[in-house]
């Protein structure tokens, strides 16, 4: 089941994310934040963007959220997407389901463009994005360092709308 994250979910989301910091280059975050700092980060994101979880038998297997792309007001209708899955959830289509639901919410917010930044290589993430209509729009070479290694990233984008409409913060939407 996909649903909006509630405060009681943050511990499980935190537990999914920490191995990504410790063991992968999928996130460039190097230092594990305290649970309290992570919790505050989630609350701040939820004010303006959807934060979704995929739950099965009471256990969260993955999550997705959108966040601000750039600080300038002109970028309000563009957001960045992030998806993280528990190891046991990979390869089951959960990421694609989360992404599909996320796009529904982003359309309600009048988001025009969704951007994803993916560390190279990440074939699973490439596949999910391409299957959902995202197009590769650029590379940044040697743009990050983790585990003492220079890393490239690539950007995917999906255009949701060509209309100019005001961005609606997620907390202002009436979601039933």
Short mmCIF file of C-alpha atoms in Angstrom, two decimals:
data_model
loop_
_atom_site.label_atom_id
_atom_site.label_comp_id
_atom_site.label_asym_id
_atom_site.label_seq_id
_atom_site.Cartn_x
_atom_site.Cartn_y
_atom_site.Cartn_z
CA UNK A 1 0.00 0.00 0.00
CA UNK A 2 1.23 3.48 -0.87
CA UNK A 3 0.27 6.26 1.50
CA UNK A 4 1.46 9.58 2.81
CA UNK A 5 4.14 9.39 5.48
CA UNK A 6 3.03 10.02 9.06
CA UNK A 7 5.31 11.01 11.92
CA UNK A 8 5.46 7.45 13.28
CA UNK A 9 6.97 6.28 9.96
CA UNK A 10 10.08 8.41 10.20
CA UNK A 11 12.08 5.85 12.22
CA UNK A 12 11.56 3.15 9.56
CA UNK A 13 12.39 5.62 6.78
CA UNK A 14 15.55 6.61 8.67
CA UNK A 15 16.52 2.94 8.99
CA UNK A 16 16.09 2.44 5.23
CA UNK A 17 18.20 5.49 4.40
CA UNK A 18 21.18 4.97 6.74
CA UNK A 19 22.70 2.00 4.80
CA UNK A 20 22.65 4.19 1.67
CA UNK A 21 24.92 6.67 3.45
CA UNK A 22 27.20 4.03 4.93
CA UNK A 23 27.50 1.62 2.01
CA UNK A 24 26.61 3.25 -1.31
CA UNK A 25 27.29 6.20 -3.59
CA UNK A 26 23.57 6.52 -4.37
CA UNK A 27 23.49 9.43 -1.93
CA UNK A 28 26.42 11.79 -1.61
CA UNK A 29 25.61 12.32 2.05
CA UNK A 30 28.66 11.09 3.95
CA UNK A 31 27.79 11.71 7.60
CA UNK A 32 24.84 10.00 9.22
CA UNK A 33 22.49 12.65 10.57
CA UNK A 34 21.06 12.13 14.03
CA UNK A 35 17.53 10.82 14.06
CA UNK A 36 16.33 14.18 15.36
CA UNK A 37 18.02 16.06 12.48
CA UNK A 38 16.59 13.61 9.96
CA UNK A 39 13.13 13.90 11.52
CA UNK A 40 13.26 17.69 11.19
CA UNK A 41 14.39 17.35 7.57
CA UNK A 42 11.35 15.17 6.81
CA UNK A 43 8.98 17.63 8.50
CA UNK A 44 10.42 20.53 6.50
CA UNK A 45 10.02 18.65 3.20
CA UNK A 46 6.43 17.64 4.02
CA UNK A 47 5.37 21.29 4.25
CA UNK A 48 5.81 21.78 0.52
CA UNK A 49 6.08 18.35 -1.12
CA UNK A 50 4.63 14.85 -0.91
CA UNK A 51 6.47 12.27 1.17
CA UNK A 52 5.20 8.77 0.37
CA UNK A 53 5.82 5.34 1.86
CA UNK A 54 5.19 1.87 0.52
CA UNK A 55 3.95 -0.32 3.35
CA UNK A 56 3.37 -4.05 3.43
CA UNK A 57 2.23 -5.95 6.54
CA UNK A 58 2.99 -2.94 8.73
CA UNK A 59 6.56 -2.61 7.46
CA UNK A 60 7.77 0.23 5.25
CA UNK A 61 9.70 -1.19 2.31
CA UNK A 62 10.42 2.04 0.50
CA UNK A 63 9.73 5.72 0.31
CA UNK A 64 9.78 8.61 -2.11
CA UNK A 65 9.71 12.34 -1.73
CA UNK A 66 9.97 15.46 -3.81
CA UNK A 67 12.00 18.46 -2.74
CA UNK A 68 12.97 21.93 -3.85
CA UNK A 69 15.18 21.96 -6.94
CA UNK A 70 16.77 25.42 -6.55
CA UNK A 71 16.28 28.33 -4.15
CA UNK A 72 15.12 30.98 -6.60
CA UNK A 73 11.35 31.58 -6.79
CA UNK A 74 11.48 31.05 -10.58
CA UNK A 75 12.16 27.35 -9.87
CA UNK A 76 9.07 26.81 -7.68
CA UNK A 77 7.40 24.67 -10.35
CA UNK A 78 10.38 22.35 -10.67
CA UNK A 79 11.17 19.73 -8.05
CA UNK A 80 13.72 17.01 -7.46
CA UNK A 81 12.64 13.43 -6.85
CA UNK A 82 14.21 10.86 -4.51
CA UNK A 83 13.31 7.19 -4.04
CA UNK A 84 14.85 4.76 -1.56
CA UNK A 85 14.01 1.09 -1.06
CA UNK A 86 14.78 -1.48 1.58
CA UNK A 87 17.10 -4.18 0.14
CA UNK A 88 14.28 -6.74 0.31
CA UNK A 89 12.02 -4.50 -1.79
CA UNK A 90 14.32 -4.07 -4.77
CA UNK A 91 13.27 -5.58 -8.09
CA UNK A 92 9.57 -5.86 -7.16
CA UNK A 93 8.26 -2.78 -8.95
CA UNK A 94 7.84 -0.80 -5.73
CA UNK A 95 9.97 2.10 -6.94
CA UNK A 96 7.84 2.46 -10.06
CA UNK A 97 4.63 2.37 -8.01
CA UNK A 98 5.94 5.07 -5.67
CA UNK A 99 7.01 7.19 -8.62
CA UNK A 100 3.65 6.83 -10.34
CA UNK A 101 1.76 7.96 -7.23
CA UNK A 102 4.24 10.79 -6.66
CA UNK A 103 3.59 12.16 -10.15
CA UNK A 104 -0.16 12.28 -9.43
CA UNK A 105 0.46 14.51 -6.42
CA UNK A 106 3.01 16.70 -8.20
CA UNK A 107 0.50 17.42 -10.96
CA UNK A 108 -1.95 18.65 -8.30
CA UNK A 109 0.73 21.04 -7.08
CA UNK A 110 1.18 22.50 -10.59
CA UNK A 111 4.70 21.12 -10.92
CA UNK A 112 5.92 21.54 -14.49
CA UNK A 113 9.23 19.70 -14.37
CA UNK A 114 10.49 16.82 -12.24
CA UNK A 115 14.24 16.26 -12.05
CA UNK A 116 16.17 13.26 -10.75
CA UNK A 117 19.90 13.23 -10.05
CA UNK A 118 21.37 9.73 -10.31
CA UNK A 119 24.89 8.62 -9.49
CA UNK A 120 26.53 6.77 -12.38
CA UNK A 121 26.08 3.82 -12.66
CA UNK A 122 22.64 2.97 -11.33
CA UNK A 123 20.91 0.82 -13.92
CA UNK A 124 17.86 0.10 -11.75
CA UNK A 125 17.16 3.80 -11.30
CA UNK A 126 17.79 4.45 -15.01
CA UNK A 127 15.24 1.78 -15.88
CA UNK A 128 12.54 3.11 -13.54
CA UNK A 129 12.90 6.65 -14.83
CA UNK A 130 13.02 5.71 -18.50
CA UNK A 131 10.00 3.41 -18.14
CA UNK A 132 8.03 6.33 -16.66
CA UNK A 133 8.86 8.68 -19.54
CA UNK A 134 11.80 10.58 -18.06
CA UNK A 135 14.49 11.63 -20.53
CA UNK A 136 18.20 11.91 -19.90
CA UNK A 137 19.07 15.61 -20.01
CA UNK A 138 22.66 15.84 -18.85
CA UNK A 139 25.78 14.66 -17.07
CA UNK A 140 27.99 16.28 -14.47
CA UNK A 141 31.40 14.64 -14.44
CA UNK A 142 33.53 14.31 -11.30
CA UNK A 143 30.86 16.20 -9.40
CA UNK A 144 31.01 14.28 -6.14
CA UNK A 145 33.51 12.42 -3.99
CA UNK A 146 32.55 9.53 -1.78
CA UNK A 147 34.64 6.64 -0.50
CA UNK A 148 37.65 8.51 -1.90
CA UNK A 149 36.37 8.18 -5.46
CA UNK A 150 35.30 10.83 -8.00
CA UNK A 151 31.74 10.24 -9.14
CA UNK A 152 29.61 11.34 -12.07
CA UNK A 153 25.92 12.07 -11.91
CA UNK A 154 23.31 12.24 -14.60
CA UNK A 155 20.05 14.10 -14.64
CA UNK A 156 16.70 12.89 -15.87
CA UNK A 157 13.70 15.14 -16.38
CA UNK A 158 10.00 14.68 -16.92
CA UNK A 159 7.83 17.52 -18.14
CA UNK A 160 4.40 17.30 -16.52
CA UNK A 161 2.92 20.50 -17.93
CA UNK A 162 3.64 23.44 -20.19
CA UNK A 163 1.13 25.72 -18.44
CA UNK A 164 2.17 28.58 -16.19
CA UNK A 165 0.33 28.11 -12.90
CA UNK A 166 1.18 28.99 -9.34
CA UNK A 167 2.93 26.32 -7.28
CA UNK A 168 0.72 24.94 -4.50
CA UNK A 169 2.57 23.77 -1.37
CA UNK A 170 1.58 20.21 -0.54
CA UNK A 171 0.33 21.20 2.91
CA UNK A 172 -2.21 23.49 1.17
CA UNK A 173 -3.75 20.67 -0.89
CA UNK A 174 -6.84 18.93 0.35
CA UNK A 175 -5.92 15.26 0.09
CA UNK A 176 -8.46 12.71 1.27
#
